[in-house]
Tab-separated table of C-alpha atoms in Angstrom:
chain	number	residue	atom	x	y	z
U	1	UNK	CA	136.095	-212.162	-43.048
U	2	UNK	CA	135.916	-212.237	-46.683
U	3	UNK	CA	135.897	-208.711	-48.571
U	4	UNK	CA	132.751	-209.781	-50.310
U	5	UNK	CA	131.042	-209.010	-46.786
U	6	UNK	CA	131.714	-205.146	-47.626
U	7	UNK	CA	129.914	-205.288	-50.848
U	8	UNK	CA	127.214	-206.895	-49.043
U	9	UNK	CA	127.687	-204.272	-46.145
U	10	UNK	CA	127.768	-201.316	-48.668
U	11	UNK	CA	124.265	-202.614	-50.205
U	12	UNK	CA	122.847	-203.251	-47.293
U	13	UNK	CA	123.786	-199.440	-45.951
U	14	UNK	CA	122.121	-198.411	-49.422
U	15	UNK	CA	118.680	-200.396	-48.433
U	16	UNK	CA	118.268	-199.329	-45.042
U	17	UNK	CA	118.934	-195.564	-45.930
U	18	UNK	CA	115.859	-195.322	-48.724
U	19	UNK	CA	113.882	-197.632	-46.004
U	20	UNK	CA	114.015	-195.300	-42.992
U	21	UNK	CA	114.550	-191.478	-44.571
U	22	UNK	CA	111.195	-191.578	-45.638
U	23	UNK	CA	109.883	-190.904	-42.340
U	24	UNK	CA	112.118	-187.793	-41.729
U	25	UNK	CA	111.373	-186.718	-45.197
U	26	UNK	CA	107.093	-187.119	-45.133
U	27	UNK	CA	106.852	-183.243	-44.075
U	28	UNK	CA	108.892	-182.002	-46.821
U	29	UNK	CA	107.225	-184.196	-48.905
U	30	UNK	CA	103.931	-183.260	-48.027
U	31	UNK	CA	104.251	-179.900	-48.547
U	32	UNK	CA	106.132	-180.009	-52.237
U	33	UNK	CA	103.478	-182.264	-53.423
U	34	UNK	CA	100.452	-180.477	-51.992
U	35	UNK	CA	99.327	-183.385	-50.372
U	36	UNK	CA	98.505	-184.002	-46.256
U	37	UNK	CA	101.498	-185.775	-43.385
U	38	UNK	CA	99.312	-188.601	-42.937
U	39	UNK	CA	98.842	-188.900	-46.567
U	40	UNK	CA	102.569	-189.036	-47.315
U	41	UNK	CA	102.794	-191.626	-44.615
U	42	UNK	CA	101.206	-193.811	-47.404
U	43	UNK	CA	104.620	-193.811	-49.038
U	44	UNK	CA	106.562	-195.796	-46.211
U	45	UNK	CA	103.549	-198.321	-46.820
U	46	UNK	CA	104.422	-198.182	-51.042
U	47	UNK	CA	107.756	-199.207	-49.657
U	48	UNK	CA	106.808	-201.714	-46.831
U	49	UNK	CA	104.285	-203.520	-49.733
U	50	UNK	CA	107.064	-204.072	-52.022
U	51	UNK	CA	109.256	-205.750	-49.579
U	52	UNK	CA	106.359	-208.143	-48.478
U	53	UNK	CA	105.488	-209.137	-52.269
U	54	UNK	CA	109.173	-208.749	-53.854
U	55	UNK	CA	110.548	-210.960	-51.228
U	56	UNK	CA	109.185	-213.972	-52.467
U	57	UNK	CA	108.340	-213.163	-55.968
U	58	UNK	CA	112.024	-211.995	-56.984
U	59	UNK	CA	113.191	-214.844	-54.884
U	60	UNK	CA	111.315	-217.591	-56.957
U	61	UNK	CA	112.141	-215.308	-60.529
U	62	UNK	CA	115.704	-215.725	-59.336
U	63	UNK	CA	115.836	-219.586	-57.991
U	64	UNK	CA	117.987	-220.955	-61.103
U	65	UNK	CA	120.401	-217.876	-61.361
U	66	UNK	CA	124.285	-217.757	-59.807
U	67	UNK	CA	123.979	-216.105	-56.885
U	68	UNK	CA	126.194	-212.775	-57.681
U	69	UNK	CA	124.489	-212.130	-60.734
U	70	UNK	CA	120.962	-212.429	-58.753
U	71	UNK	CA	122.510	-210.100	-56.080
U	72	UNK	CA	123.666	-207.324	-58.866
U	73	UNK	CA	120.214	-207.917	-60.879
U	74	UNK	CA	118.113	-206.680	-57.088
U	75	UNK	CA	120.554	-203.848	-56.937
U	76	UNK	CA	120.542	-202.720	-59.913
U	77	UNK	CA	116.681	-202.791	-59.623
U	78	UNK	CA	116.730	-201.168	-56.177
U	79	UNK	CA	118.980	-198.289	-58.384
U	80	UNK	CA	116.115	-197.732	-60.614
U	81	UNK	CA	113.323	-197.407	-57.983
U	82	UNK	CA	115.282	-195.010	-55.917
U	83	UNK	CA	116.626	-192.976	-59.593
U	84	UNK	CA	112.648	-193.135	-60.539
U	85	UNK	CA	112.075	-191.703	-56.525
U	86	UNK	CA	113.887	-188.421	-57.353
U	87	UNK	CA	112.147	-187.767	-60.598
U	88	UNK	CA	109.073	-188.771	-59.659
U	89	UNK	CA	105.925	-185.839	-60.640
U	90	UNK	CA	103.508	-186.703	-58.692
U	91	UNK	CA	102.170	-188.267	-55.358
U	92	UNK	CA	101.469	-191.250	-57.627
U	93	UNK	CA	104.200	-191.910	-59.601
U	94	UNK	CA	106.177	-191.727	-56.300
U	95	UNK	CA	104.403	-194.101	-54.102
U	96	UNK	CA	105.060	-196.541	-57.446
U	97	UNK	CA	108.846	-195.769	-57.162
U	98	UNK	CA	108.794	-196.289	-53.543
U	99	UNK	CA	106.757	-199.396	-54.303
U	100	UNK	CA	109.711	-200.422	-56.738
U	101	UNK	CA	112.589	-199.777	-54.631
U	102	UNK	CA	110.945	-201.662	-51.420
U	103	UNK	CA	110.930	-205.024	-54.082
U	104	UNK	CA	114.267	-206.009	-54.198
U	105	UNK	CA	114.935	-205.295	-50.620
U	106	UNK	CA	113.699	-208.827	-49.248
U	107	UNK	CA	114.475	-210.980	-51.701
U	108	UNK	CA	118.249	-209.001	-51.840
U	109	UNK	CA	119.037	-209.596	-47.894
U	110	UNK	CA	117.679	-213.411	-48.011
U	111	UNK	CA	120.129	-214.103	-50.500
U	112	UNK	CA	122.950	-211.890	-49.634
U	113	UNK	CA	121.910	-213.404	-45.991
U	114	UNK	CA	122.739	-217.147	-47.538
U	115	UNK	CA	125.846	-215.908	-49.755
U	116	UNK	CA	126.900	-214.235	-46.559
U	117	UNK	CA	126.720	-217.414	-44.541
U	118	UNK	CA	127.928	-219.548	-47.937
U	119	UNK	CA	131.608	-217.617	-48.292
U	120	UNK	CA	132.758	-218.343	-44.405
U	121	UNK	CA	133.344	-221.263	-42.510
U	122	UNK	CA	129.826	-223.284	-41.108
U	123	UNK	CA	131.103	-222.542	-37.773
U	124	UNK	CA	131.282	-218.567	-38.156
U	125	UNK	CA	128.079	-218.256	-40.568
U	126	UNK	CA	125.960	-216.355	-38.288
U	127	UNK	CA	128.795	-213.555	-37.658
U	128	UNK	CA	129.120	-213.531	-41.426
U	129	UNK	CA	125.551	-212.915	-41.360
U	130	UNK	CA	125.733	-209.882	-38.848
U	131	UNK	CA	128.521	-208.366	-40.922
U	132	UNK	CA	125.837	-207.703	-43.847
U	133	UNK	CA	123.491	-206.397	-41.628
U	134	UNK	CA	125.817	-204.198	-39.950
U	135	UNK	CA	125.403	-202.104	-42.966
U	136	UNK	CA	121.933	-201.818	-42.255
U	137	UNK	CA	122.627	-200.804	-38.641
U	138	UNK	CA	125.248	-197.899	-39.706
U	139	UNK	CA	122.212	-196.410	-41.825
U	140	UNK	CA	120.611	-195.450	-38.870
U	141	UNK	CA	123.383	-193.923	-37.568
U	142	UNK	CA	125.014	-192.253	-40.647
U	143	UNK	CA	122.822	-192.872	-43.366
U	144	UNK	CA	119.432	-191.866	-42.297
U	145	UNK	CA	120.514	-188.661	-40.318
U	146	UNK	CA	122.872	-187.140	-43.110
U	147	UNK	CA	120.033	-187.750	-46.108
U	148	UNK	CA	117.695	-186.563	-44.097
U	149	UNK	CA	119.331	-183.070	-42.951
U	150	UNK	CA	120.070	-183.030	-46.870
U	151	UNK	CA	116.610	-183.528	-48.331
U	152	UNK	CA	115.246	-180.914	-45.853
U	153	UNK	CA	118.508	-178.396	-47.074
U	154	UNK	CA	118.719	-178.875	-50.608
U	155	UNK	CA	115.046	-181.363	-51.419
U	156	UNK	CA	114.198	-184.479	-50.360
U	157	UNK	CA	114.716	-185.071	-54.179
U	158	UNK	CA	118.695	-185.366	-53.878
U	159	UNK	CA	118.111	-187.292	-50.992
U	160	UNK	CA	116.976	-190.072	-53.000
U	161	UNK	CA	119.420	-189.318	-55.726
U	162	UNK	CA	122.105	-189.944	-53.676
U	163	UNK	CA	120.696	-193.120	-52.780
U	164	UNK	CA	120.772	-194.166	-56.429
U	165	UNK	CA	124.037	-193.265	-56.857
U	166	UNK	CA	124.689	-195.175	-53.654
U	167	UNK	CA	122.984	-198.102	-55.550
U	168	UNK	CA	125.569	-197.419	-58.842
U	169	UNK	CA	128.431	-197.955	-56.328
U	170	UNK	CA	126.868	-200.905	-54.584
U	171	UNK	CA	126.455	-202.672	-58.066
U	172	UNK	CA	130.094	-202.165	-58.786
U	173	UNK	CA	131.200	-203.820	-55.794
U	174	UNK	CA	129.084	-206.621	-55.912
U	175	UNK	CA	130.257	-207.292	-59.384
U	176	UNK	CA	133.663	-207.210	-58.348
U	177	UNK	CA	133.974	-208.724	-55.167
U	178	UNK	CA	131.351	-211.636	-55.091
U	179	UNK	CA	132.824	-214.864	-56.333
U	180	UNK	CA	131.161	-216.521	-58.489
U	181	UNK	CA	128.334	-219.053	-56.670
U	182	UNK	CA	125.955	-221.412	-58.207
U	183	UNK	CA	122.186	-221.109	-57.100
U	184	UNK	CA	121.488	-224.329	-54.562
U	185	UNK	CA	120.579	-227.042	-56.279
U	186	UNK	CA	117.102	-227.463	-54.718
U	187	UNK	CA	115.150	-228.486	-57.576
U	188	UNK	CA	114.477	-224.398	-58.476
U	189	UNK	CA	111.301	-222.899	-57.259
U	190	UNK	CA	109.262	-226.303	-56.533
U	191	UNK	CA	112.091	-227.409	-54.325
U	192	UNK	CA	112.227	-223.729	-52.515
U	193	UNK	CA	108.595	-223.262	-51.934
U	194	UNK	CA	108.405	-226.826	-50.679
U	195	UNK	CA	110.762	-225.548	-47.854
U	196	UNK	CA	107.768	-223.173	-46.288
U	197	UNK	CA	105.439	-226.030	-45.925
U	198	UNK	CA	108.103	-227.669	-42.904
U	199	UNK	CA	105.851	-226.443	-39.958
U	200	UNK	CA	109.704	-225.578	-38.182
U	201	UNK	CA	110.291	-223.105	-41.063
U	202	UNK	CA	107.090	-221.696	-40.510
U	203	UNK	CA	107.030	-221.765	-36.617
U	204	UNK	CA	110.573	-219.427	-37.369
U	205	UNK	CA	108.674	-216.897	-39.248
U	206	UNK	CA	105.749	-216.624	-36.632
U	207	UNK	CA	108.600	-215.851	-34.185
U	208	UNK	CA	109.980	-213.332	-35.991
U	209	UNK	CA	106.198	-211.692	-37.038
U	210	UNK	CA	105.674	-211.731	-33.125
U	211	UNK	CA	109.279	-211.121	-31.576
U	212	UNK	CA	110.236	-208.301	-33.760
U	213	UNK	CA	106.752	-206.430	-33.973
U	214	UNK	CA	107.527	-205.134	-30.386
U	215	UNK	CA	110.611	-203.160	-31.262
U	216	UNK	CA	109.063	-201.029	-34.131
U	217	UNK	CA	105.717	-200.937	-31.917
U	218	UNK	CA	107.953	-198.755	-29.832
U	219	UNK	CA	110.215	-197.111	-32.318
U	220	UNK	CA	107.198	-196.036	-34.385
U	221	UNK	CA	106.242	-193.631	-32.043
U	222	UNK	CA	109.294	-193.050	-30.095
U	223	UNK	CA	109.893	-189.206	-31.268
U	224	UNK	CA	106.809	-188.370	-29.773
U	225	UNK	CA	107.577	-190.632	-26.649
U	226	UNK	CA	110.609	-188.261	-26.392
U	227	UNK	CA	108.670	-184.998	-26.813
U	228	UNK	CA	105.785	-185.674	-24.895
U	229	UNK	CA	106.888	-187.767	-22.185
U	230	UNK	CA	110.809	-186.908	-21.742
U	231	UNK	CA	110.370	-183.603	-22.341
U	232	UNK	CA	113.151	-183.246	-25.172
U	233	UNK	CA	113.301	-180.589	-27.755
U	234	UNK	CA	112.632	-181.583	-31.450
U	235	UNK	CA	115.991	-180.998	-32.932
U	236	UNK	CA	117.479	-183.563	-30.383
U	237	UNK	CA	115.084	-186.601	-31.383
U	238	UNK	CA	117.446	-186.589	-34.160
U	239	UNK	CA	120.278	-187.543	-31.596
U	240	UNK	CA	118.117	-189.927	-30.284
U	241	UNK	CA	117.533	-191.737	-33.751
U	242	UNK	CA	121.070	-192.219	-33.614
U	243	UNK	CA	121.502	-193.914	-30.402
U	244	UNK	CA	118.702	-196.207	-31.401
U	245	UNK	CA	121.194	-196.793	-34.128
U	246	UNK	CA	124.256	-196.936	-32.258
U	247	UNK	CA	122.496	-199.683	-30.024
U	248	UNK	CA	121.052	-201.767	-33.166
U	249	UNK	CA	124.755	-201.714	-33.946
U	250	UNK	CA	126.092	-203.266	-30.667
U	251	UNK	CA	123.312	-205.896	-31.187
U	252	UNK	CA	124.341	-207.200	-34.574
U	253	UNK	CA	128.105	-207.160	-33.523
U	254	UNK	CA	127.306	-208.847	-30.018
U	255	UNK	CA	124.733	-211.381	-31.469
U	256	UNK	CA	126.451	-212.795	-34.726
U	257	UNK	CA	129.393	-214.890	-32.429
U	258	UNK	CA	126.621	-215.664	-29.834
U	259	UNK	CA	124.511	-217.205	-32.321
U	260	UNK	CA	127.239	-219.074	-33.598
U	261	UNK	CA	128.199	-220.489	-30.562
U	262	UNK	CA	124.569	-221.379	-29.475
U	263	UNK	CA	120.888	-220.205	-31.892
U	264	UNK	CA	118.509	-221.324	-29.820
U	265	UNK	CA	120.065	-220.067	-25.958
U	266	UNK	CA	120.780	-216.321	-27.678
U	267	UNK	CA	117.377	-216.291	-29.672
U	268	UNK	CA	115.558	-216.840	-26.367
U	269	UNK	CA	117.851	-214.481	-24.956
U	270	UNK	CA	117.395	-211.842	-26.563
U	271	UNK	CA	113.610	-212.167	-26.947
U	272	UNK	CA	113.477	-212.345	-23.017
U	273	UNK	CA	115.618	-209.129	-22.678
U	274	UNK	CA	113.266	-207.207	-25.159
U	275	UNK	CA	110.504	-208.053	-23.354
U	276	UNK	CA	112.161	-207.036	-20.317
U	277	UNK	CA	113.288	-203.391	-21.692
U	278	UNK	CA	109.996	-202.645	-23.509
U	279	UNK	CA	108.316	-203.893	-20.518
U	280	UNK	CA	110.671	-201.250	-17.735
U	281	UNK	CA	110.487	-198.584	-21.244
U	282	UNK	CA	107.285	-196.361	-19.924
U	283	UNK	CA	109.381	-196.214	-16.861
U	284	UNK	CA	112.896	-195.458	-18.361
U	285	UNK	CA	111.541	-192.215	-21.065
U	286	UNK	CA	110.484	-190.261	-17.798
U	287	UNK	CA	113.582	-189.137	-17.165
U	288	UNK	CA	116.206	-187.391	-19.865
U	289	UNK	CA	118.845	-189.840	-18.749
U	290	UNK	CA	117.619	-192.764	-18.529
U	291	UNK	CA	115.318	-192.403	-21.688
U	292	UNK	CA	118.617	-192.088	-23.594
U	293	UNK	CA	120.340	-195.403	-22.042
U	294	UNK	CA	116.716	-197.246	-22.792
U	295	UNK	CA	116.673	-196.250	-26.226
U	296	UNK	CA	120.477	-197.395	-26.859
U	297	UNK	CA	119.019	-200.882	-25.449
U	298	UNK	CA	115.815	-201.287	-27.115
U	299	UNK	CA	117.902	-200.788	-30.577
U	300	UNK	CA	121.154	-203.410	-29.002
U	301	UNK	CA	118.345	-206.336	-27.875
U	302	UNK	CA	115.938	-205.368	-30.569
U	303	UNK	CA	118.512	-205.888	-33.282
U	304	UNK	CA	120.245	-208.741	-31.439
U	305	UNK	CA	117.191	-211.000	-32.378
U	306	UNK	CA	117.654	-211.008	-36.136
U	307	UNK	CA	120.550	-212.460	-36.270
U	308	UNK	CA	119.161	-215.729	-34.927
U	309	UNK	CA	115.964	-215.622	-36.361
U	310	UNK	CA	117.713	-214.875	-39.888
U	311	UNK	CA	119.800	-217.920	-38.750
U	312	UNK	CA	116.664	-220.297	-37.430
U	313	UNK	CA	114.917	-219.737	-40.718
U	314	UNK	CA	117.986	-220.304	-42.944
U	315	UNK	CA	118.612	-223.888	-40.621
U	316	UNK	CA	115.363	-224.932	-40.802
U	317	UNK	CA	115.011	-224.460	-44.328
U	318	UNK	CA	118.461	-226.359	-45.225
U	319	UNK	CA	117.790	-227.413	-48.062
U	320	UNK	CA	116.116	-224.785	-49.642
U	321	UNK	CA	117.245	-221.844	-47.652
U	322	UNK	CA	117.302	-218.690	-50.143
U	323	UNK	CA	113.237	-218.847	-50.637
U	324	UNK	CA	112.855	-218.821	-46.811
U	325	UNK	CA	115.585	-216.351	-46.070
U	326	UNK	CA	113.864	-214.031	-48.310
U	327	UNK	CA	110.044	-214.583	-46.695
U	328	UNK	CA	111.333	-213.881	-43.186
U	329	UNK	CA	112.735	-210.559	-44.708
U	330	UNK	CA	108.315	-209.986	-45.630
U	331	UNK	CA	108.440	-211.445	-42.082
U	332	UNK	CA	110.685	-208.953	-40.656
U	333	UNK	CA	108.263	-206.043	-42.736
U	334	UNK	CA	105.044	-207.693	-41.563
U	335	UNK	CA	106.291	-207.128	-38.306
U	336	UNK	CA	107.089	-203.565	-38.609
U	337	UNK	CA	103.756	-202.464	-40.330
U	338	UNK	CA	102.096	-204.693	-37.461
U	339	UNK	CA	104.299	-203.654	-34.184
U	340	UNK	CA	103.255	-200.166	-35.548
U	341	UNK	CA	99.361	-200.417	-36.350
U	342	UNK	CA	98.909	-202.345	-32.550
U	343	UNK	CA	101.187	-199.528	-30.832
U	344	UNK	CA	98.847	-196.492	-32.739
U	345	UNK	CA	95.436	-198.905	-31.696
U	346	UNK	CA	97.227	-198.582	-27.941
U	347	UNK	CA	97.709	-195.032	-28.092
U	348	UNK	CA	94.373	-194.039	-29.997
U	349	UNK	CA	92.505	-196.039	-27.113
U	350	UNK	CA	93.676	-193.535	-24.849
U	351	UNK	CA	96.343	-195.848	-23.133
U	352	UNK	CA	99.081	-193.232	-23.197
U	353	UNK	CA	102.405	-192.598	-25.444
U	354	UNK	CA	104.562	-195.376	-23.333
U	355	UNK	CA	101.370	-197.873	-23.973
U	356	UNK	CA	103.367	-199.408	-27.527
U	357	UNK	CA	106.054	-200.597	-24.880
U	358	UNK	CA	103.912	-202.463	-23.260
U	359	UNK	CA	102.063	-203.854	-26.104
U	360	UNK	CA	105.681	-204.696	-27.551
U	361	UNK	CA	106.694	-206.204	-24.423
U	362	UNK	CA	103.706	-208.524	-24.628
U	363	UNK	CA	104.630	-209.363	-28.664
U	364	UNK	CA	107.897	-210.419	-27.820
U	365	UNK	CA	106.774	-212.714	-25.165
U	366	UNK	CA	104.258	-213.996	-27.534
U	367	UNK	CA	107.409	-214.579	-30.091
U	368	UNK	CA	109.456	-216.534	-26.796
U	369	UNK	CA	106.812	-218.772	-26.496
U	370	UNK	CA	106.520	-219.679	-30.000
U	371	UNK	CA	110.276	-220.185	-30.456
U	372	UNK	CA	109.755	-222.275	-27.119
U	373	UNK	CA	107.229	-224.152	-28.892
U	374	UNK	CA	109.651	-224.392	-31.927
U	375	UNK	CA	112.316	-225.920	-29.980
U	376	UNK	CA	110.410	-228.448	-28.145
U	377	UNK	CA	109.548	-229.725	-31.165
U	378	UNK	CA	113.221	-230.014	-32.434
U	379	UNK	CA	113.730	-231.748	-29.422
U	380	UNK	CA	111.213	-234.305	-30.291
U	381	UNK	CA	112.751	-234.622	-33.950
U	382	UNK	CA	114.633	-237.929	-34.998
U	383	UNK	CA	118.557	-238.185	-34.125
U	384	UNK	CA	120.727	-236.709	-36.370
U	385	UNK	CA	118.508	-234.440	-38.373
U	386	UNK	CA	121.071	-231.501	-38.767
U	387	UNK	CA	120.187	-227.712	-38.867
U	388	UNK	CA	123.522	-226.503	-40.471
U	389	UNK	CA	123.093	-224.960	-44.047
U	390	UNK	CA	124.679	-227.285	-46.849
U	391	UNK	CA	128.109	-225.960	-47.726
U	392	UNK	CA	128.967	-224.970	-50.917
U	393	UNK	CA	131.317	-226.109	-53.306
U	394	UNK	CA	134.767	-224.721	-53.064
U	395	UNK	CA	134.771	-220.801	-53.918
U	396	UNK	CA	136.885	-220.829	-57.086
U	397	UNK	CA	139.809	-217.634	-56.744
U	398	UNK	CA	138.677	-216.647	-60.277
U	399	UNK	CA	136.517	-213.791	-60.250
U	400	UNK	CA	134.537	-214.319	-62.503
């Protein structure tokens, strides 16, 4: 695999650290800026809102740029948002930090998703595609854990600087190991926003609204699924964090060559098997054991369904693929902010802490049948229509 995968990796770790801390950080938070838990909770949303309107924005801003320059230009913004994070006076001022950080972060992983699939072989693209978000999988398990034990040791202040600096290093390595790649020649942002109007591009990001929103339904509310229902102790939710990240790991190494060797057969796949698991969950988190083993597969066949709806998106948007990579990252964030409103409406309603699994288990099926819907219609599609991204030209040695 190409070395330009790390820089992509190492960015991608960077992103997914500043996404997910938050939520370890809100008490901390809370209390050194006088404000309520719930309150501070507002500050994931700053984040969550920038994702869903920098994906496309940034995207469009960026259409006619080279591709590494666009990629350093979203880190180097991400930088400042997280730098601005750490300084921040105010309750304010930091939900409009958070806000900047969480723009870049779509419109950053649908084109590093297309340079990603660009620098390999067409054959191997999707693996290529896992390797970036691998980095996003090892901030869960590193990332997330170590800032967080750090902001609540030394301020949740550092935390975020060490992000930035995180961001610094990130910028150097995209600068120096991205070859140089021209944006597609797509006609700039008319010819990218005319990709969203193909109803298969849009089907794609319906499936991934509906297939993803049942993992964070779950995962929203799964350290008080542990504490209430297993019976664990507070300090070992942190454990279990991991192993949510350990298994999101498995997923993007295990899906990336299965969605290379067949999208469609591992998308439905691994939508059926999260249905399944969220569906045996409230079953699995009554007992210590097999709570642990369930939350190790919700993350593996949770996370093994991006890499083929990352993939179906890209395909079906061929020609245009960097505008629609980026939306199904707002996709990916709708999904997250909805899996985790319709698991709280479950558990306000009196349903019980294990209802979100069930609720999630019923948005994932919802997300099979549209991608079932999807692919009937690609069956009825002309001959020889293909769904492989166009190549680019040869990758000059020159970096340049």
């Amino acid at each position: 695999m190409p070395v330009a995968l790390l820089a992509l990796a190492m960015s991608a770790f960077g992103i997914g650290t500043t996404e997910f801390v938050m939520m370890g950080l809100l008490p901390d938070v809370a209390a050194d800026l006088h404000t309520s838990v719930p309150t501070a909770g507002y500050l994931v949303s700053a984040y969550a809102l920038g994702v869903v309107v920098g994906a496309p924005l940034l995207t469009a801003l960026g259409a006619r740029l080279p591709r590494r320059r666009m990629l350093v230009l979203l880190m180097a913004l991400f930088t400042v948002g997280n730098l601005a994070s750490a300084v921040a006076p105010g309750f304010g001022t930091l939900a409009a930090a958070r806000f900047l950080a969480g723009l870049p972060h779509g419109a950053f992983f649908g084109v590093g998703a297309v340079v990603a699939a660009r620098l390999v072989e067409e054959r191997r693209g999707a693996r290529a595609v896992a390797r970036m978000f691998l980095g996003l999988t090892v901030a869960n398990v590193l990332g997330v854990p170590v800032a967080t034990l750090l902001g609540q040791h030394v301020g949740w202040r550092a935390t975020f600087a060490v992000v930035a600096v995180i961001g610094v290093v990130a910028v150097a390595a995209l600068a120096a190991l991205v070859p140089v790649l021209p944006a597609e020649r797509v006609g700039g942002l008319r010819g990218e926003a005319g990709a969203l109007r193909d109803r298969h591009v849009l089907l794609a990001l319906v499936t991934t609204v509906f297939g993803f929103a049942g993992v964070f339904a779950v995962y929203s509310y799964l350290a008080s699924m542990m504490t209430e229902v297993t019976g664990v102790t507070a300090t070992t939710v942190t454990f279990v964090l991991a192993l949510f990240g350990v298994g999101m790991t498995l997923g993007a190494l295990i899906a990336g060559p299965l969605t290379d060797h067949a999208l469609r057969p591992t998308l439905y796949g691994s939508l059926a098997a999260l249905a399944a698991v969220l569906l045996l969950f409230p079953v699995a988190v009554r007992h210590e054991v097999t709570a642990l083993v369930a939350v190790v597969l919700l993350g593996m066949v949770g996370f093994a369904t991006t890499t083929p709806l990352q993939m179906m998106v890209m395909r079906k948007a061929r020609h245009a693929p960097t505008l629609a990579s980026a939306s199904n990252q707002a996709a990916f964030n709708l999904a997250n902010a909805g899996g985790a409103w319709v698991g709280g409406v479950a558990i306000s309603a009196g349903w019980g802490w294990t209802s979100p699994a069930l609720v999630g288990s019923a948005l994932a099926v919802t997300g099979l049948a549209v991608a079932a819907v999807s692919g009937r219609l690609d069956r009825s599609a002309p001959a020889g229509v293909s769904d492989y991204l166009p190549r680019a030209r040869p990758i000059p040695s020159r970096r340049g």
